[in-house]
mmCIF file of C-alpha atoms and ligand atoms in Angstrom:
data_model
loop_
_atom_site.group_PDB
_atom_site.id
_atom_site.type_symbol
_atom_site.label_atom_id
_atom_site.label_comp_id
_atom_site.label_asym_id
_atom_site.label_seq_id
_atom_site.Cartn_x
_atom_site.Cartn_y
_atom_site.Cartn_z
ATOM 1 C CA MET A 1 90.422 132.728 98.456
ATOM 2 C CA THR A 2 93.047 131.308 96.195
ATOM 3 C CA LEU A 3 93.213 131.525 92.455
ATOM 4 C CA CYS A 4 92.246 127.854 92.201
ATOM 5 C CA ALA A 5 89.174 128.412 94.334
ATOM 6 C CA MET A 6 88.218 131.453 92.255
ATOM 7 C CA MET A 7 88.590 129.451 89.065
ATOM 8 C CA PHE A 8 86.480 126.650 90.513
ATOM 9 C CA PHE A 9 83.833 129.160 91.583
ATOM 10 C CA ALA A 10 83.809 130.824 88.176
ATOM 11 C CA LEU A 11 83.475 127.426 86.528
ATOM 12 C CA VAL A 12 80.479 126.306 88.526
ATOM 13 C CA SER A 13 78.763 129.705 88.336
ATOM 14 C CA CYS A 14 78.537 129.604 84.571
ATOM 15 C CA THR A 15 76.853 126.205 84.546
ATOM 16 C CA ASP A 16 74.053 124.809 86.671
ATOM 17 C CA ILE A 17 75.269 124.855 90.251
ATOM 18 C CA PRO A 18 75.113 121.301 91.534
ATOM 19 C CA GLN A 19 73.611 120.760 94.962
ATOM 20 C CA GLU A 20 76.166 118.059 95.610
ATOM 21 C CA VAL A 21 79.402 117.651 93.734
ATOM 22 C CA GLN A 22 81.502 114.549 93.593
ATOM 23 C CA ILE A 23 84.674 115.354 95.471
ATOM 24 C CA THR A 24 87.564 112.990 95.046
ATOM 25 C CA ASP A 25 89.591 111.895 98.036
ATOM 26 C CA THR A 26 93.155 112.875 97.114
ATOM 27 C CA GLN A 27 94.453 110.218 99.571
ATOM 28 C CA LEU A 28 97.484 112.456 100.119
ATOM 29 C CA LEU A 29 97.100 112.578 103.901
ATOM 30 C CA TRP A 30 96.293 108.937 104.543
ATOM 31 C CA ILE A 31 97.944 107.505 107.607
ATOM 32 C CA VAL A 32 99.181 104.010 106.837
ATOM 33 C CA ASN A 33 100.766 102.062 109.673
ATOM 34 C CA LYS A 34 100.222 98.876 111.658
ATOM 35 C CA ASN A 35 97.124 100.366 113.328
ATOM 36 C CA ASN A 36 95.786 101.638 110.004
ATOM 37 C CA PRO A 37 96.567 99.054 107.346
ATOM 38 C CA ILE A 38 95.344 99.391 103.796
ATOM 39 C CA ASP A 39 93.423 96.860 101.818
ATOM 40 C CA GLU A 40 95.287 93.984 100.222
ATOM 41 C CA ASN A 41 93.733 94.873 96.855
ATOM 42 C CA PHE A 42 94.393 98.603 97.041
ATOM 43 C CA LYS A 43 96.368 99.920 94.090
ATOM 44 C CA PRO A 44 96.831 103.653 93.452
ATOM 45 C CA SER A 45 94.854 104.802 90.411
ATOM 46 C CA SER A 46 97.533 107.230 89.287
ATOM 47 C CA LEU A 47 100.748 105.244 88.944
ATOM 48 C CA THR A 48 103.546 106.203 86.632
ATOM 49 C CA GLU A 49 107.183 105.240 86.180
ATOM 50 C CA HIS A 50 110.368 107.201 86.764
ATOM 51 C CA GLN A 51 113.731 105.592 86.058
ATOM 52 C CA GLY A 52 112.166 102.163 86.308
ATOM 53 C CA VAL A 53 110.447 102.883 89.635
ATOM 54 C CA LYS A 54 106.654 103.085 89.863
ATOM 55 C CA LEU A 55 105.090 105.889 91.905
ATOM 56 C CA HIS A 56 102.097 108.219 92.166
ATOM 57 C CA THR A 57 102.076 110.677 89.242
ATOM 58 C CA GLU A 58 101.844 113.784 91.436
ATOM 59 C CA ALA A 59 104.731 112.548 93.589
ATOM 60 C CA ARG A 60 106.779 111.813 90.457
ATOM 61 C CA ASP A 61 106.271 115.352 89.119
ATOM 62 C CA ALA A 62 107.227 116.847 92.479
ATOM 63 C CA PHE A 63 110.291 114.593 92.735
ATOM 64 C CA ILE A 64 111.544 115.722 89.312
ATOM 65 C CA LYS A 65 111.117 119.394 90.287
ATOM 66 C CA MET A 66 112.911 118.810 93.585
ATOM 67 C CA LYS A 67 115.798 117.030 91.903
ATOM 68 C CA GLU A 68 116.185 119.900 89.416
ATOM 69 C CA ALA A 69 116.245 122.428 92.252
ATOM 70 C CA MET A 70 118.915 120.373 94.039
ATOM 71 C CA GLN A 71 121.010 120.292 90.890
ATOM 72 C CA THR A 72 120.645 124.076 90.544
ATOM 73 C CA ASP A 73 122.083 124.288 94.067
ATOM 74 C CA GLY A 74 125.014 122.116 92.977
ATOM 75 C CA ILE A 75 123.904 118.815 94.506
ATOM 76 C CA GLY A 76 123.575 115.978 92.024
ATOM 77 C CA GLY A 77 123.247 112.235 92.137
ATOM 78 C CA LEU A 78 119.954 111.826 93.991
ATOM 79 C CA ARG A 79 118.497 108.414 93.152
ATOM 80 C CA LEU A 80 114.980 107.138 93.514
ATOM 81 C CA GLN A 81 115.611 103.706 94.989
ATOM 82 C CA SER A 82 112.099 102.501 95.597
ATOM 83 C CA ALA A 83 108.549 103.835 95.765
ATOM 84 C CA TYR A 84 105.341 101.885 95.044
ATOM 85 C CA ARG A 85 105.360 98.379 96.431
ATOM 86 C CA PRO A 86 102.338 96.175 95.909
ATOM 87 C CA TYR A 87 100.921 94.182 98.804
ATOM 88 C CA HIS A 88 102.205 90.854 97.496
ATOM 89 C CA TYR A 89 105.763 92.240 97.252
ATOM 90 C CA GLN A 90 105.672 93.440 100.872
ATOM 91 C CA ARG A 91 104.219 90.050 101.826
ATOM 92 C CA ALA A 92 107.116 88.268 100.074
ATOM 93 C CA ILE A 93 109.897 90.296 101.750
ATOM 94 C CA PHE A 94 108.210 90.022 105.156
ATOM 95 C CA ASP A 95 107.690 86.247 104.834
ATOM 96 C CA GLN A 96 111.277 85.774 103.678
ATOM 97 C CA ARG A 97 112.534 87.519 106.827
ATOM 98 C CA VAL A 98 110.234 85.422 109.045
ATOM 99 C CA LYS A 99 111.554 82.264 107.363
ATOM 100 C CA GLU A 100 115.166 83.298 108.002
ATOM 101 C CA LEU A 101 114.423 83.985 111.667
ATOM 102 C CA LYS A 102 112.615 80.678 112.120
ATOM 103 C CA GLN A 103 115.660 78.893 110.714
ATOM 104 C CA LYS A 104 117.608 80.509 113.554
ATOM 105 C CA GLY A 105 115.279 78.790 116.039
ATOM 106 C CA LEU A 106 112.568 81.382 116.710
ATOM 107 C CA THR A 107 108.909 80.329 116.879
ATOM 108 C CA ASN A 108 106.533 81.646 114.223
ATOM 109 C CA ASP A 109 105.154 84.382 116.524
ATOM 110 C CA GLU A 110 108.607 85.413 117.722
ATOM 111 C CA ALA A 111 109.919 85.529 114.159
ATOM 112 C CA ALA A 112 106.950 87.583 112.914
ATOM 113 C CA TYR A 113 107.338 90.060 115.784
ATOM 114 C CA LYS A 114 111.068 90.427 115.235
ATOM 115 C CA ALA A 115 110.633 90.793 111.464
ATOM 116 C CA SER A 116 108.034 93.540 111.989
ATOM 117 C CA GLN A 117 110.617 95.659 113.801
ATOM 118 C CA SER A 118 112.573 96.188 110.599
ATOM 119 C CA ILE A 119 110.085 95.401 107.805
ATOM 120 C CA GLN A 120 106.520 96.686 107.711
ATOM 121 C CA ARG A 121 103.895 93.968 107.766
ATOM 122 C CA PRO A 122 101.998 93.674 104.463
ATOM 123 C CA GLY A 123 99.265 96.332 104.356
ATOM 124 C CA SER A 124 101.082 98.485 106.917
ATOM 125 C CA SER A 125 103.606 99.981 104.508
ATOM 126 C CA GLU A 126 102.786 103.361 103.021
ATOM 127 C CA HIS A 127 104.850 102.321 99.991
ATOM 128 C CA GLN A 128 101.639 100.616 98.811
ATOM 129 C CA THR A 129 100.087 104.084 98.280
ATOM 130 C CA GLY A 130 102.747 105.076 95.722
ATOM 131 C CA LEU A 131 103.315 108.234 97.792
ATOM 132 C CA ALA A 132 106.374 107.049 99.723
ATOM 133 C CA LEU A 133 109.836 107.370 98.169
ATOM 134 C CA ASP A 134 113.162 105.959 99.318
ATOM 135 C CA VAL A 135 116.023 108.118 98.053
ATOM 136 C CA SER A 136 119.795 107.807 98.238
ATOM 137 C CA ILE A 137 122.991 108.974 96.640
ATOM 138 C CA ASN A 138 124.897 105.697 96.728
ATOM 139 C CA GLY A 139 122.216 103.031 96.763
ATOM 140 C CA VAL A 140 122.484 102.553 100.529
ATOM 141 C CA LEU A 141 119.515 103.333 102.761
ATOM 142 C CA ASN A 142 120.834 104.217 106.183
ATOM 143 C CA GLN A 143 120.913 107.084 108.648
ATOM 144 C CA SER A 144 124.240 108.406 107.350
ATOM 145 C CA PHE A 145 122.229 109.856 104.436
ATOM 146 C CA ALA A 146 121.246 112.672 106.843
ATOM 147 C CA ASP A 147 124.871 113.838 107.014
ATOM 148 C CA THR A 148 125.361 114.074 103.252
ATOM 149 C CA ASP A 149 124.832 117.310 101.316
ATOM 150 C CA ALA A 150 121.800 115.738 99.643
ATOM 151 C CA GLY A 151 120.345 114.638 102.987
ATOM 152 C CA LYS A 152 120.820 118.098 104.513
ATOM 153 C CA TRP A 153 119.328 119.798 101.461
ATOM 154 C CA ILE A 154 116.280 117.512 101.578
ATOM 155 C CA ASP A 155 115.763 118.138 105.282
ATOM 156 C CA GLU A 156 115.764 121.897 104.669
ATOM 157 C CA ASN A 157 113.874 122.086 101.384
ATOM 158 C CA CYS A 158 111.746 119.030 100.586
ATOM 159 C CA HIS A 159 108.597 120.627 102.072
ATOM 160 C CA ASN A 160 108.663 123.240 99.290
ATOM 161 C CA PHE A 161 107.957 120.388 96.882
ATOM 162 C CA GLY A 162 105.243 118.770 98.992
ATOM 163 C CA PHE A 163 107.428 116.131 100.698
ATOM 164 C CA VAL A 164 108.081 115.408 104.349
ATOM 165 C CA ILE A 165 110.612 113.188 106.073
ATOM 166 C CA ARG A 166 107.957 110.790 107.278
ATOM 167 C CA TYR A 167 109.916 109.205 110.150
ATOM 168 C CA PRO A 168 111.935 112.058 111.656
ATOM 169 C CA GLU A 169 114.601 111.869 114.314
ATOM 170 C CA PHE A 170 113.222 112.115 117.877
ATOM 171 C CA LYS A 171 109.699 111.168 116.733
ATOM 172 C CA THR A 172 109.979 107.391 116.979
ATOM 173 C CA GLU A 173 107.502 107.326 119.878
ATOM 174 C CA VAL A 174 104.883 108.866 117.602
ATOM 175 C CA THR A 175 105.601 107.023 114.352
ATOM 176 C CA GLN A 176 106.755 103.702 115.883
ATOM 177 C CA ILE A 177 109.418 103.680 113.167
ATOM 178 C CA ILE A 178 113.108 104.484 113.579
ATOM 179 C CA TYR A 179 114.581 107.629 112.055
ATOM 180 C CA GLU A 180 114.590 107.172 108.285
ATOM 181 C CA PRO A 181 116.077 110.287 106.629
ATOM 182 C CA TRP A 182 115.816 108.552 103.234
ATOM 183 C CA HIS A 183 112.069 107.847 103.363
ATOM 184 C CA LEU A 184 110.026 110.737 101.983
ATOM 185 C CA ARG A 185 106.275 110.931 101.857
ATOM 186 C CA TYR A 186 104.416 113.112 99.407
ATOM 187 C CA VAL A 187 101.570 114.974 101.144
ATOM 188 C CA GLY A 188 101.437 118.036 98.879
ATOM 189 C CA ASN A 189 101.195 121.641 99.913
ATOM 190 C CA PRO A 190 100.213 123.535 101.986
ATOM 191 C CA HIS A 191 100.349 120.442 104.235
ATOM 192 C CA ALA A 192 104.087 119.702 103.897
ATOM 193 C CA SER A 193 104.969 123.312 104.716
ATOM 194 C CA ILE A 194 102.642 123.448 107.748
ATOM 195 C CA MET A 195 104.128 120.198 109.047
ATOM 196 C CA LYS A 196 107.665 121.531 108.595
ATOM 197 C CA GLU A 197 106.911 124.892 110.211
ATOM 198 C CA ASN A 198 105.318 123.259 113.249
ATOM 199 C CA ASN A 199 107.643 120.232 113.457
ATOM 200 C CA LEU A 200 104.831 117.715 113.067
ATOM 201 C CA THR A 201 104.668 114.141 111.837
ATOM 202 C CA LEU A 202 101.651 113.127 109.757
ATOM 203 C CA GLU A 203 99.985 111.604 112.834
ATOM 204 C CA GLU A 204 100.552 114.840 114.763
ATOM 205 C CA TYR A 205 99.347 116.962 111.844
ATOM 206 C CA TRP A 206 95.918 115.329 112.006
ATOM 207 C CA SER A 207 95.623 116.087 115.741
ATOM 208 C CA PHE A 208 96.939 119.603 115.202
ATOM 209 C CA ILE A 209 94.341 120.459 112.529
ATOM 210 C CA LYS A 210 91.601 118.779 114.560
ATOM 211 C CA GLU A 211 92.450 120.799 117.667
ATOM 212 C CA SER A 212 92.897 124.036 115.705
ATOM 213 C CA GLY A 213 89.699 123.430 113.706
ATOM 214 C CA MET A 214 91.099 125.654 110.989
ATOM 215 C CA TYR A 215 94.523 126.836 109.885
ATOM 216 C CA ILE A 216 95.146 129.786 107.570
ATOM 217 C CA VAL A 217 98.118 129.884 105.212
ATOM 218 C CA TRP A 218 98.735 133.373 103.875
ATOM 219 C CA HIS A 219 100.364 133.559 100.445
ATOM 220 C CA ASP A 220 100.499 137.367 100.537
ATOM 221 C CA ASP A 221 98.327 140.102 102.075
ATOM 222 C CA LYS A 222 95.244 139.047 100.140
ATOM 223 C CA GLU A 223 95.609 135.420 99.060
ATOM 224 C CA TYR A 224 95.264 132.584 101.488
ATOM 225 C CA THR A 225 94.404 128.907 101.725
ATOM 226 C CA LEU A 226 92.193 127.579 104.491
ATOM 227 C CA VAL A 227 92.918 124.147 105.931
ATOM 228 C CA VAL A 228 89.859 122.883 107.774
ATOM 229 C CA TYR A 229 89.070 119.798 109.854
ATOM 230 C CA ALA A 230 85.826 117.916 109.159
ATOM 231 C CA ASN A 231 84.326 114.723 110.545
ATOM 232 C CA GLU A 232 82.259 114.167 107.434
ATOM 233 C CA LYS A 233 83.287 114.279 103.834
ATOM 234 C CA PRO A 234 82.064 117.603 102.434
ATOM 235 C CA THR A 235 80.009 117.491 99.262
ATOM 236 C CA THR A 236 79.543 121.182 98.562
ATOM 237 C CA GLY A 237 81.562 124.383 98.812
ATOM 238 C CA GLU A 238 84.569 125.941 97.171
ATOM 239 C CA ILE A 239 86.941 123.097 97.809
ATOM 240 C CA ILE A 240 90.454 122.698 96.456
ATOM 241 C CA SER A 241 91.078 119.251 97.916
ATOM 242 C CA VAL A 242 89.939 116.719 100.494
ATOM 243 C CA SER A 243 91.811 113.852 102.066
ATOM 244 C CA SER A 244 90.503 111.313 104.532
ATOM 245 C CA ASN A 245 92.655 110.111 107.425
ATOM 246 C CA THR A 246 92.735 106.427 106.519
ATOM 247 C CA GLN A 247 91.868 104.166 103.632
ATOM 248 C CA LYS A 248 89.576 101.915 105.660
ATOM 249 C CA ASN A 249 86.836 103.272 107.936
ATOM 250 C CA ALA A 250 87.775 106.931 107.481
ATOM 251 C CA THR A 251 86.341 109.127 110.220
ATOM 252 C CA GLU A 252 88.157 112.401 109.653
ATOM 253 C CA TYR A 253 88.869 114.725 106.751
ATOM 254 C CA ILE A 254 91.199 117.601 106.047
ATOM 255 C CA VAL A 255 89.735 120.021 103.538
ATOM 256 C CA THR A 256 91.525 122.872 101.844
ATOM 257 C CA HIS A 257 89.615 125.881 100.550
HETATM 258 ZN ZN1 ZN B 301 110.612 103.643 102.614
#
């Protein structure tokens, strides 16, 4: 049991123990892609701003800590280029690309298909969750970021701050997105560290926890966190956090105890 779980237990034991407690979906492990779009009206409840860029508050705090740690290691200049993008913004950049392609002679369907290979269709971009961050050191988002000191540092260390490189190299078949070393997704810990240790994308992490049923993360000889798969949202128990798999029609849950 972790300290958090003990504190939670102590808290509920000194009041009336509820039969069912309201457990919030942290949304941290949502899969958002073309097969799992999010609602047009979805807006994260916890949005904040960092250097003029809006993002999820927890992701912002983690980003600041990560940037400080990078600076301590002598690597400066990391910029947050983009994070939260509302549906209508994604719609506008997608439609603009379709328009350009149609002007080159493509039909509407052809243009939409071609556009979707480089720009996520509206609702399919995880930027709408506020949990996805595009980072750079020179304002350019391309694969050469992986070869910079900042890119290498992030690859090695970002999991310690709850981030993963969401579209890794050699995982395009799983994610359906090209290698994007600049696109980080905040999933929190212990999830980011388990994904890093086992070389898993977010899609693969869900299957991995489902197949394992339960995964134990030891913090030392006595303290541990349990990561458990569930096909129903739990309403009781000593729970640290719960995330569903998707925003719409969720059928699976990852619970940490
Ligand atoms: Zn991105």
